[in-house]
Short mmCIF file of C-alpha atoms in Angstrom, two decimals:
data_model
loop_
_atom_site.label_atom_id
_atom_site.label_comp_id
_atom_site.label_asym_id
_atom_site.label_seq_id
_atom_site.Cartn_x
_atom_site.Cartn_y
_atom_site.Cartn_z
CA MET Y 1 0.00 0.00 0.00
CA GLN Y 2 1.03 3.59 -0.40
CA PHE Y 3 -0.06 7.10 0.52
CA SER Y 4 0.93 10.35 -1.14
CA VAL Y 5 0.12 14.05 -1.28
CA PRO Y 6 1.87 15.30 -4.44
CA THR Y 7 0.25 18.74 -4.28
CA LYS Y 8 1.94 21.59 -2.45
CA ILE Y 9 -0.78 23.23 -0.35
CA ILE Y 10 -0.71 26.92 0.52
CA PHE Y 11 -3.47 28.09 2.85
CA GLY Y 12 -4.66 30.99 4.96
CA GLU Y 13 -5.94 34.52 4.61
CA HIS Y 14 -4.51 36.25 1.52
CA SER Y 15 -2.59 33.13 0.46
CA LEU Y 16 -3.55 34.06 -3.11
CA SER Y 17 -0.46 36.28 -3.05
CA TYR Y 18 1.69 33.12 -3.22
CA ILE Y 19 1.25 33.38 -7.00
CA LYS Y 20 3.96 36.07 -7.04
CA ASN Y 21 6.49 33.40 -6.00
CA LEU Y 22 5.94 31.39 -9.17
CA ARG Y 23 8.58 32.54 -11.61
CA GLY Y 24 10.10 31.31 -14.83
CA TYR Y 25 6.84 30.81 -16.73
CA LYS Y 26 6.17 32.44 -20.09
CA THR Y 27 2.51 31.81 -20.96
CA ALA Y 28 -0.48 31.25 -18.70
CA LEU Y 29 -3.91 29.87 -19.55
CA ILE Y 30 -6.41 30.84 -16.85
CA PHE Y 31 -9.84 29.32 -16.25
CA SER Y 32 -12.06 31.34 -13.94
CA ALA Y 33 -15.55 31.25 -12.52
CA SER Y 34 -17.54 34.41 -13.26
CA SER Y 35 -17.91 34.96 -9.51
CA MET Y 36 -14.13 35.20 -9.12
CA LYS Y 37 -14.09 38.05 -11.63
CA ARG Y 38 -17.07 39.69 -9.97
CA HIS Y 39 -15.56 39.57 -6.48
CA GLY Y 40 -12.16 40.81 -7.64
CA PHE Y 41 -10.17 37.67 -6.89
CA LEU Y 42 -9.34 36.94 -10.54
CA ASP Y 43 -7.88 40.42 -11.06
CA GLU Y 44 -5.98 40.17 -7.78
CA MET Y 45 -4.50 36.83 -8.81
CA ILE Y 46 -3.51 38.20 -12.23
CA SER Y 47 -1.79 41.15 -10.54
CA TYR Y 48 0.57 38.68 -8.82
CA LEU Y 49 1.24 36.63 -11.95
CA LYS Y 50 4.53 37.26 -13.71
CA VAL Y 51 4.29 35.94 -17.27
CA LYS Y 52 4.86 37.44 -20.70
CA LYS Y 53 1.51 36.31 -22.12
CA MET Y 54 -1.80 35.10 -20.74
CA GLU Y 55 -5.19 33.98 -22.00
CA THR Y 56 -8.19 34.06 -19.65
CA ILE Y 57 -11.42 32.10 -20.09
CA ILE Y 58 -14.16 33.31 -17.75
CA GLY Y 59 -17.51 31.65 -17.06
CA ILE Y 60 -16.91 27.91 -17.06
CA PRO Y 61 -20.23 26.02 -17.19
CA PRO Y 62 -21.14 23.76 -14.26
CA GLU Y 63 -20.69 20.02 -14.81
CA PRO Y 64 -18.65 20.56 -18.00
CA GLU Y 65 -19.45 18.71 -21.20
CA TYR Y 66 -16.80 16.74 -23.08
CA ASP Y 67 -17.19 18.86 -26.25
CA VAL Y 68 -16.64 22.09 -24.30
CA VAL Y 69 -13.41 20.73 -22.83
CA THR Y 70 -12.05 19.60 -26.19
CA ASP Y 71 -12.77 23.10 -27.54
CA TYR Y 72 -10.78 24.57 -24.65
CA ALA Y 73 -7.97 22.11 -25.38
CA ASN Y 74 -7.85 23.36 -28.98
CA LYS Y 75 -7.52 26.87 -27.59
CA ALA Y 76 -4.69 25.69 -25.36
CA ARG Y 77 -2.82 24.32 -28.36
CA GLU Y 78 -3.04 27.79 -29.91
CA VAL Y 79 -1.86 29.56 -26.76
CA LYS Y 80 0.78 26.96 -25.79
CA PRO Y 81 0.77 27.64 -22.02
CA ASP Y 82 3.47 26.34 -19.70
CA ILE Y 83 1.23 27.04 -16.70
CA ILE Y 84 -2.53 26.50 -16.32
CA ILE Y 85 -4.42 28.16 -13.46
CA ALA Y 86 -7.95 27.37 -12.33
CA ILE Y 87 -9.75 29.70 -9.91
CA GLY Y 88 -13.29 28.76 -9.02
CA GLY Y 89 -15.36 25.76 -8.04
CA GLY Y 90 -14.82 22.08 -8.77
CA SER Y 91 -16.07 22.32 -12.35
CA VAL Y 92 -13.51 25.02 -13.16
CA ILE Y 93 -10.70 22.93 -11.69
CA ASP Y 94 -11.94 19.77 -13.42
CA VAL Y 95 -11.94 21.59 -16.76
CA ALA Y 96 -8.36 22.78 -16.26
CA LYS Y 97 -7.24 19.26 -15.37
CA ALA Y 98 -8.95 17.73 -18.39
CA VAL Y 99 -7.59 20.43 -20.69
CA LYS Y 100 -4.08 19.62 -19.49
CA ILE Y 101 -4.47 16.04 -20.74
CA PHE Y 102 -6.14 16.85 -24.06
CA TYR Y 103 -3.68 19.70 -24.69
CA GLU Y 104 -0.53 17.66 -24.16
CA PHE Y 105 -1.92 14.26 -25.15
CA PRO Y 106 -4.54 14.72 -27.94
CA GLU Y 107 -4.75 10.95 -28.37
CA TYR Y 108 -6.47 10.60 -25.00
CA GLU Y 109 -9.90 8.96 -25.04
CA LEU Y 110 -12.39 8.65 -22.20
CA GLY Y 111 -11.91 5.38 -20.39
CA MET Y 112 -8.23 5.07 -21.31
CA GLN Y 113 -6.15 3.29 -18.68
CA PRO Y 114 -4.05 5.72 -16.58
CA GLU Y 115 -0.79 3.91 -17.37
CA LYS Y 116 -1.20 4.79 -21.06
CA ILE Y 117 -1.02 8.52 -20.29
CA PRO Y 118 2.53 9.86 -20.71
CA HIS Y 119 4.21 12.29 -18.34
CA LEU Y 120 2.69 15.75 -18.72
CA HIS Y 121 4.78 18.87 -18.20
CA THR Y 122 2.43 21.86 -17.84
CA THR Y 123 2.28 23.22 -14.29
CA LEU Y 124 -1.25 23.21 -12.88
CA ILE Y 125 -2.46 25.47 -10.08
CA ALA Y 126 -5.87 25.01 -8.44
CA ILE Y 127 -7.47 27.79 -6.40
CA PRO Y 128 -10.83 26.51 -5.14
CA SER Y 129 -13.61 28.92 -4.28
CA THR Y 130 -16.00 26.25 -3.02
CA SER Y 131 -15.51 23.67 -0.28
CA GLY Y 132 -16.46 20.20 -1.41
CA THR Y 133 -14.99 18.63 -4.51
CA GLY Y 134 -11.40 18.11 -3.34
CA SER Y 135 -10.41 18.46 -6.99
CA GLU Y 136 -7.51 20.71 -5.97
CA VAL Y 137 -5.62 17.66 -4.66
CA SER Y 138 -7.14 14.75 -6.55
CA ALA Y 139 -6.14 12.71 -9.59
CA ALA Y 140 -9.60 12.86 -11.15
CA SER Y 141 -11.56 15.11 -13.45
CA VAL Y 142 -15.25 14.48 -14.09
CA LEU Y 143 -16.79 15.33 -17.47
CA LYS Y 144 -20.27 14.76 -18.83
CA LYS Y 145 -20.88 13.16 -22.21
CA ASN Y 146 -24.32 12.24 -23.53
CA GLY Y 147 -25.83 12.84 -20.09
CA ILE Y 148 -23.42 10.47 -18.31
CA LYS Y 149 -20.52 11.51 -16.10
CA HIS Y 150 -17.12 10.03 -16.90
CA ALA Y 151 -14.04 10.25 -14.72
CA ILE Y 152 -10.58 10.91 -16.12
CA VAL Y 153 -8.14 9.45 -13.61
CA SER Y 154 -4.40 10.01 -13.78
CA ASN Y 155 -1.68 11.18 -11.42
CA GLU Y 156 -0.58 13.43 -14.28
CA ILE Y 157 -3.50 15.80 -13.61
CA ILE Y 158 -2.99 16.17 -9.87
CA PRO Y 159 -2.46 19.92 -9.39
CA ASN Y 160 1.09 20.94 -8.55
CA TYR Y 161 -0.17 23.65 -6.21
CA ALA Y 162 -3.43 24.18 -4.32
CA ILE Y 163 -4.02 27.64 -2.88
CA LEU Y 164 -6.68 27.73 -0.17
CA ASP Y 165 -7.34 31.41 0.45
CA ALA Y 166 -9.85 31.67 3.31
CA ARG Y 167 -11.51 34.71 1.73
CA LEU Y 168 -12.86 32.90 -1.34
CA PRO Y 169 -15.37 30.47 0.25
CA ARG Y 170 -16.93 33.30 2.26
CA LYS Y 171 -18.57 34.45 -0.97
CA MET Y 172 -20.43 31.16 -1.56
CA PRO Y 173 -24.23 31.32 -1.60
CA LYS Y 174 -25.83 29.22 1.15
CA GLU Y 175 -27.07 26.55 -1.25
CA VAL Y 176 -23.59 26.10 -2.73
CA ALA Y 177 -22.04 25.87 0.74
CA ARG Y 178 -24.62 23.23 1.61
CA ASP Y 179 -24.13 21.11 -1.52
CA THR Y 180 -20.34 21.26 -1.45
CA GLY Y 181 -20.26 20.60 2.28
CA ILE Y 182 -22.27 17.42 1.78
CA ASP Y 183 -19.92 16.38 -1.02
CA ALA Y 184 -16.92 16.77 1.30
CA PHE Y 185 -18.70 14.81 4.04
CA VAL Y 186 -19.48 11.91 1.70
CA HIS Y 187 -15.91 11.99 0.35
CA ALA Y 188 -14.55 11.49 3.85
CA MET Y 189 -17.12 8.86 4.82
CA GLU Y 190 -16.62 6.80 1.68
CA ALA Y 191 -12.84 7.05 1.96
CA TYR Y 192 -13.00 5.85 5.57
CA VAL Y 193 -14.96 2.67 4.76
CA SER Y 194 -13.28 2.02 1.40
CA LYS Y 195 -11.57 -1.29 0.72
CA LEU Y 196 -8.38 0.72 0.13
CA ALA Y 197 -8.57 2.65 3.40
CA SER Y 198 -5.35 2.75 5.41
CA LEU Y 199 -4.08 4.10 8.72
CA PHE Y 200 -2.99 7.26 6.89
CA SER Y 201 -6.20 7.91 4.94
CA ASP Y 202 -8.33 7.04 7.97
CA GLY Y 203 -6.65 9.66 10.15
CA ILE Y 204 -7.18 12.38 7.56
CA ALA Y 205 -10.75 11.31 6.79
CA LEU Y 206 -11.68 11.38 10.49
CA ARG Y 207 -10.25 14.87 10.97
CA ALA Y 208 -12.17 16.07 7.91
CA LEU Y 209 -15.38 14.59 9.31
CA LYS Y 210 -14.80 16.24 12.69
CA GLU Y 211 -14.32 19.68 11.11
CA ILE Y 212 -17.43 19.21 8.96
CA LYS Y 213 -19.54 18.04 11.88
CA GLU Y 214 -18.52 21.05 13.96
CA ASN Y 215 -18.76 23.68 11.22
CA PHE Y 216 -21.37 22.59 8.65
CA PHE Y 217 -24.39 24.36 10.09
CA LEU Y 218 -22.39 27.42 11.15
CA SER Y 219 -21.02 27.72 7.61
CA LEU Y 220 -24.58 27.80 6.25
CA LYS Y 221 -25.16 30.86 8.43
CA GLY Y 222 -22.15 32.56 6.83
CA ASP Y 223 -19.82 32.27 9.82
CA GLU Y 224 -16.41 33.25 8.41
CA LYS Y 225 -14.31 30.96 10.60
CA ALA Y 226 -16.62 28.03 9.87
CA ARG Y 227 -16.34 28.72 6.14
CA GLU Y 228 -12.55 28.65 6.46
CA LYS Y 229 -12.56 25.37 8.38
CA MET Y 230 -14.97 23.76 5.91
CA HIS Y 231 -12.60 24.85 3.13
CA TYR Y 232 -9.69 23.04 4.72
CA ALA Y 233 -11.85 20.03 5.62
CA SER Y 234 -12.79 19.67 1.96
CA THR Y 235 -9.12 19.44 0.99
CA LEU Y 236 -8.46 16.94 3.79
CA ALA Y 237 -11.33 14.82 2.48
CA GLY Y 238 -9.87 15.15 -1.01
CA ILE Y 239 -6.50 13.84 0.21
CA ALA Y 240 -8.27 10.92 1.91
CA PHE Y 241 -10.27 9.85 -1.14
CA MET Y 242 -7.39 10.39 -3.54
CA ASN Y 243 -5.60 7.64 -1.66
CA ALA Y 244 -8.47 5.44 -0.47
CA ARG Y 245 -10.90 6.12 -3.33
CA LEU Y 246 -14.67 6.54 -3.02
CA GLY Y 247 -17.59 4.12 -3.15
CA LEU Y 248 -21.10 3.28 -4.22
CA CYS Y 249 -22.69 6.66 -3.48
CA HIS Y 250 -20.41 8.44 -5.93
CA ALA Y 251 -20.77 5.65 -8.49
CA MET Y 252 -24.53 6.15 -8.34
CA ALA Y 253 -24.32 9.95 -8.39
CA HIS Y 254 -22.08 9.91 -11.47
CA LYS Y 255 -24.70 7.98 -13.42
CA ALA Y 256 -27.72 9.98 -12.23
CA ALA Y 257 -27.15 13.18 -14.21
CA MET Y 258 -30.61 12.63 -15.73
CA LEU Y 259 -32.14 13.85 -12.46
CA LYS Y 260 -30.69 17.30 -13.18
CA LEU Y 261 -29.60 17.86 -9.59
CA SER Y 262 -26.29 19.20 -8.33
CA HIS Y 263 -23.63 16.62 -7.51
CA GLY Y 264 -23.83 17.46 -3.82
CA ARG Y 265 -27.58 17.06 -3.72
CA LEU Y 266 -27.35 13.69 -5.49
CA ASN Y 267 -24.92 12.55 -2.81
CA ALA Y 268 -27.31 13.82 -0.14
CA LEU Y 269 -30.17 11.96 -1.79
CA PHE Y 270 -28.39 8.60 -2.04
CA PHE Y 271 -25.94 8.49 0.87
CA PRO Y 272 -28.32 7.60 3.74
CA TYR Y 273 -29.47 4.56 1.76
CA VAL Y 274 -25.96 3.60 0.68
CA MET Y 275 -24.89 3.83 4.31
CA GLU Y 276 -27.79 1.57 5.27
CA PHE Y 277 -26.78 -0.91 2.55
CA ASN Y 278 -23.13 -0.86 3.68
CA MET Y 279 -23.96 -1.42 7.35
CA LYS Y 280 -23.67 -5.21 6.97
CA GLU Y 281 -19.94 -4.91 6.13
CA ALA Y 282 -18.98 -1.50 7.52
CA ARG Y 283 -20.77 -1.27 10.86
CA LYS Y 284 -17.49 -1.42 12.80
CA LYS Y 285 -16.01 1.50 10.88
CA TYR Y 286 -19.21 3.56 11.08
CA LYS Y 287 -19.16 2.92 14.84
CA GLU Y 288 -15.58 4.25 14.94
CA VAL Y 289 -16.72 7.39 13.13
CA ALA Y 290 -19.58 7.86 15.58
CA LYS Y 291 -17.24 7.56 18.56
CA TYR Y 292 -14.65 9.96 17.10
CA LEU Y 293 -17.32 12.55 16.34
CA GLY Y 294 -18.64 12.40 19.89
CA PHE Y 295 -21.89 10.55 19.22
CA LYS Y 296 -23.07 8.12 21.88
CA SER Y 297 -24.10 5.52 19.33
CA ILE Y 298 -24.10 4.66 15.65
CA GLU Y 299 -27.81 5.58 15.64
CA GLU Y 300 -26.88 9.16 16.56
CA LEU Y 301 -24.48 9.27 13.60
CA ILE Y 302 -27.28 8.05 11.34
CA GLU Y 303 -29.57 10.78 12.67
CA PHE Y 304 -26.87 13.39 11.98
CA VAL Y 305 -26.53 12.09 8.41
CA LYS Y 306 -30.30 12.33 7.95
CA ASP Y 307 -30.24 15.85 9.41
CA ILE Y 308 -27.63 17.23 7.03
CA THR Y 309 -29.07 15.45 3.96
CA GLN Y 310 -32.80 15.98 4.51
CA TYR Y 311 -32.88 18.97 2.15
CA ALA Y 312 -32.40 16.53 -0.74
CA LYS Y 313 -36.01 15.48 -0.20
CA GLU Y 314 -37.23 18.72 -1.70
CA LYS Y 315 -39.38 18.18 -4.75
CA ILE Y 316 -37.80 16.79 -7.90
CA ASP Y 317 -39.46 17.64 -11.20
CA LEU Y 318 -42.03 14.87 -11.75
CA SER Y 319 -41.30 14.45 -15.47
CA VAL Y 320 -37.56 14.15 -14.74
CA LYS Y 321 -38.23 11.57 -12.05
CA GLU Y 322 -40.48 9.57 -14.39
CA GLN Y 323 -37.84 9.63 -17.12
CA PHE Y 324 -35.25 8.40 -14.63
CA MET Y 325 -37.49 5.57 -13.46
CA GLU Y 326 -38.07 4.51 -17.06
CA ASN Y 327 -34.29 4.17 -17.45
CA ILE Y 328 -33.50 2.93 -13.94
CA GLU Y 329 -32.39 -0.56 -15.01
CA LYS Y 330 -29.92 0.79 -17.56
CA ILE Y 331 -28.63 3.43 -15.12
CA SER Y 332 -28.26 0.87 -12.33
CA LYS Y 333 -26.23 -1.41 -14.58
CA MET Y 334 -23.95 1.49 -15.52
CA ALA Y 335 -23.48 2.40 -11.86
CA SER Y 336 -22.60 -1.21 -11.02
CA HIS Y 337 -19.77 -1.02 -13.56
CA ASP Y 338 -18.47 2.36 -12.38
CA PRO Y 339 -14.89 1.80 -11.11
CA LEU Y 340 -15.72 3.46 -7.79
CA ALA Y 341 -18.25 0.74 -6.97
CA SER Y 342 -15.39 -1.76 -6.68
CA PHE Y 343 -13.99 0.11 -3.65
CA ASN Y 344 -17.26 0.01 -1.74
CA PRO Y 345 -17.09 -2.13 1.42
CA ARG Y 346 -20.05 -4.21 0.26
CA LYS Y 347 -20.40 -5.42 -3.31
CA ALA Y 348 -23.65 -4.29 -4.90
CA SER Y 349 -25.42 -5.99 -7.78
CA TRP Y 350 -27.22 -3.82 -10.28
CA GLU Y 351 -30.51 -5.06 -8.82
CA GLU Y 352 -29.45 -3.83 -5.37
CA ILE Y 353 -28.39 -0.50 -6.84
CA LYS Y 354 -31.76 -0.23 -8.54
CA GLU Y 355 -33.42 -0.76 -5.17
CA ILE Y 356 -31.29 2.00 -3.58
CA TYR Y 357 -32.16 4.41 -6.39
CA ALA Y 358 -35.85 3.59 -6.00
CA LYS Y 359 -35.75 4.00 -2.22
CA SER Y 360 -33.98 7.34 -2.54
CA LEU Y 361 -36.52 8.69 -5.01
CA HIS Y 362 -39.49 7.18 -3.19
CA SER Y 363 -38.39 9.04 -0.07
CA ASN Y 364 -38.99 12.33 -1.88
CA ASN Y 365 -42.25 14.01 -1.12
CA ASN Y 366 -43.43 13.87 -4.71
#
C-alpha cells in the first residue's frame, strides 16, 4: 500500500499572493468562474502573476461537457501555455485538469487506462472557491458526455499547487455551501470505509469529518471561521479519497445526471441509503466514526446524516423523475460497472443499486 500528497498546499488569509512566488513561466492559460471576476479575486491573482503572455477564459459552465473541454484544449494548443491556473469551483478545476491532458496528449480517449497517459509537463495550479470537490488535490476530473458523467483518472493531472485562500469560500451562496459541504462529508465517509482505506487515509478522513460536523451548520449561516474550516476540511477529504478512493454513493451519483440535480444534492439523496446498505460490512467503521465525532451511538451518527441530507427530499421535477425511473435498469447497470463501486465495502449488484435508487426517489415528497 502507499499514501501520497503530491500537491503543495498553501493556505490561509490572503494566500492568493503566493502566485507572485511562481517565476520562470512564459505563458499562462487561466480558467475562472464568473464569480471570481465579480468579487475581484481573478484580477488580484492576475496582478501577482509574472508571465509574458496570458489567455483568460471566464464563465466555465457547471458540470462541463466533453465537447466544451475539447474546444478549450484546442484553444490551449493555440496559446501553448506552460502554466494553467484554475480559480473557481470544482467544475472550473476539473476543466483545467482535463484540458491539461487533451492539450498535451490529444490521443487521449475517455476510459483510457491511466498507465497509457505519458508524463505531462504543464504546471497546474488550483485555487478553489467552493468547499467540497477536493479536486484541488485529486487525480480525477469528471466530465459529462451524452448525459453520463465520466471520470478521467491520472496522477498526471494532480495539481502541482493548491491555494486555499480563506476569503474565497466566504462568498459562496448558502445553497452552494450546503451542496459542497455534503460532497466533502461523503468523500470522507466513503474514503473511511473504502476497501483501500489505510491508517494514513483514515486519520485524515476522520479529521475532515470532525471539522465538517462542527462547522457545517455554522457555515450555512455565513460564519467566516466556519467557512474557512470547511474549506480546509474539503481538501483533507480530497487527500483521503485520492488515496483510499470513493464508493457506491459516488458511483450512483455519477450515473444519475438525468435527475438534473447538483452533484452534492445527489450525494445527499443517495448516501443515507448507501450507508444503510453498507452497514452489513462496515458497521465497525461507522461505529468508529460515531465515537470519534462524539456521538453516543451509531444511531446518533445516522440521525446526523439524515439531518444534514434531509434537504435533498425537496421536490424533484415529476417528469424528470419519471424519465429516470423509465431508465433505472440501464442506469443501475452502468453504476454497477463504475470503477468506484469496486472500492465500496459491500459489493452491490445492479438489482441492489436499482433498489437503492428507487428508495432514494421514493423518499422524496413527490
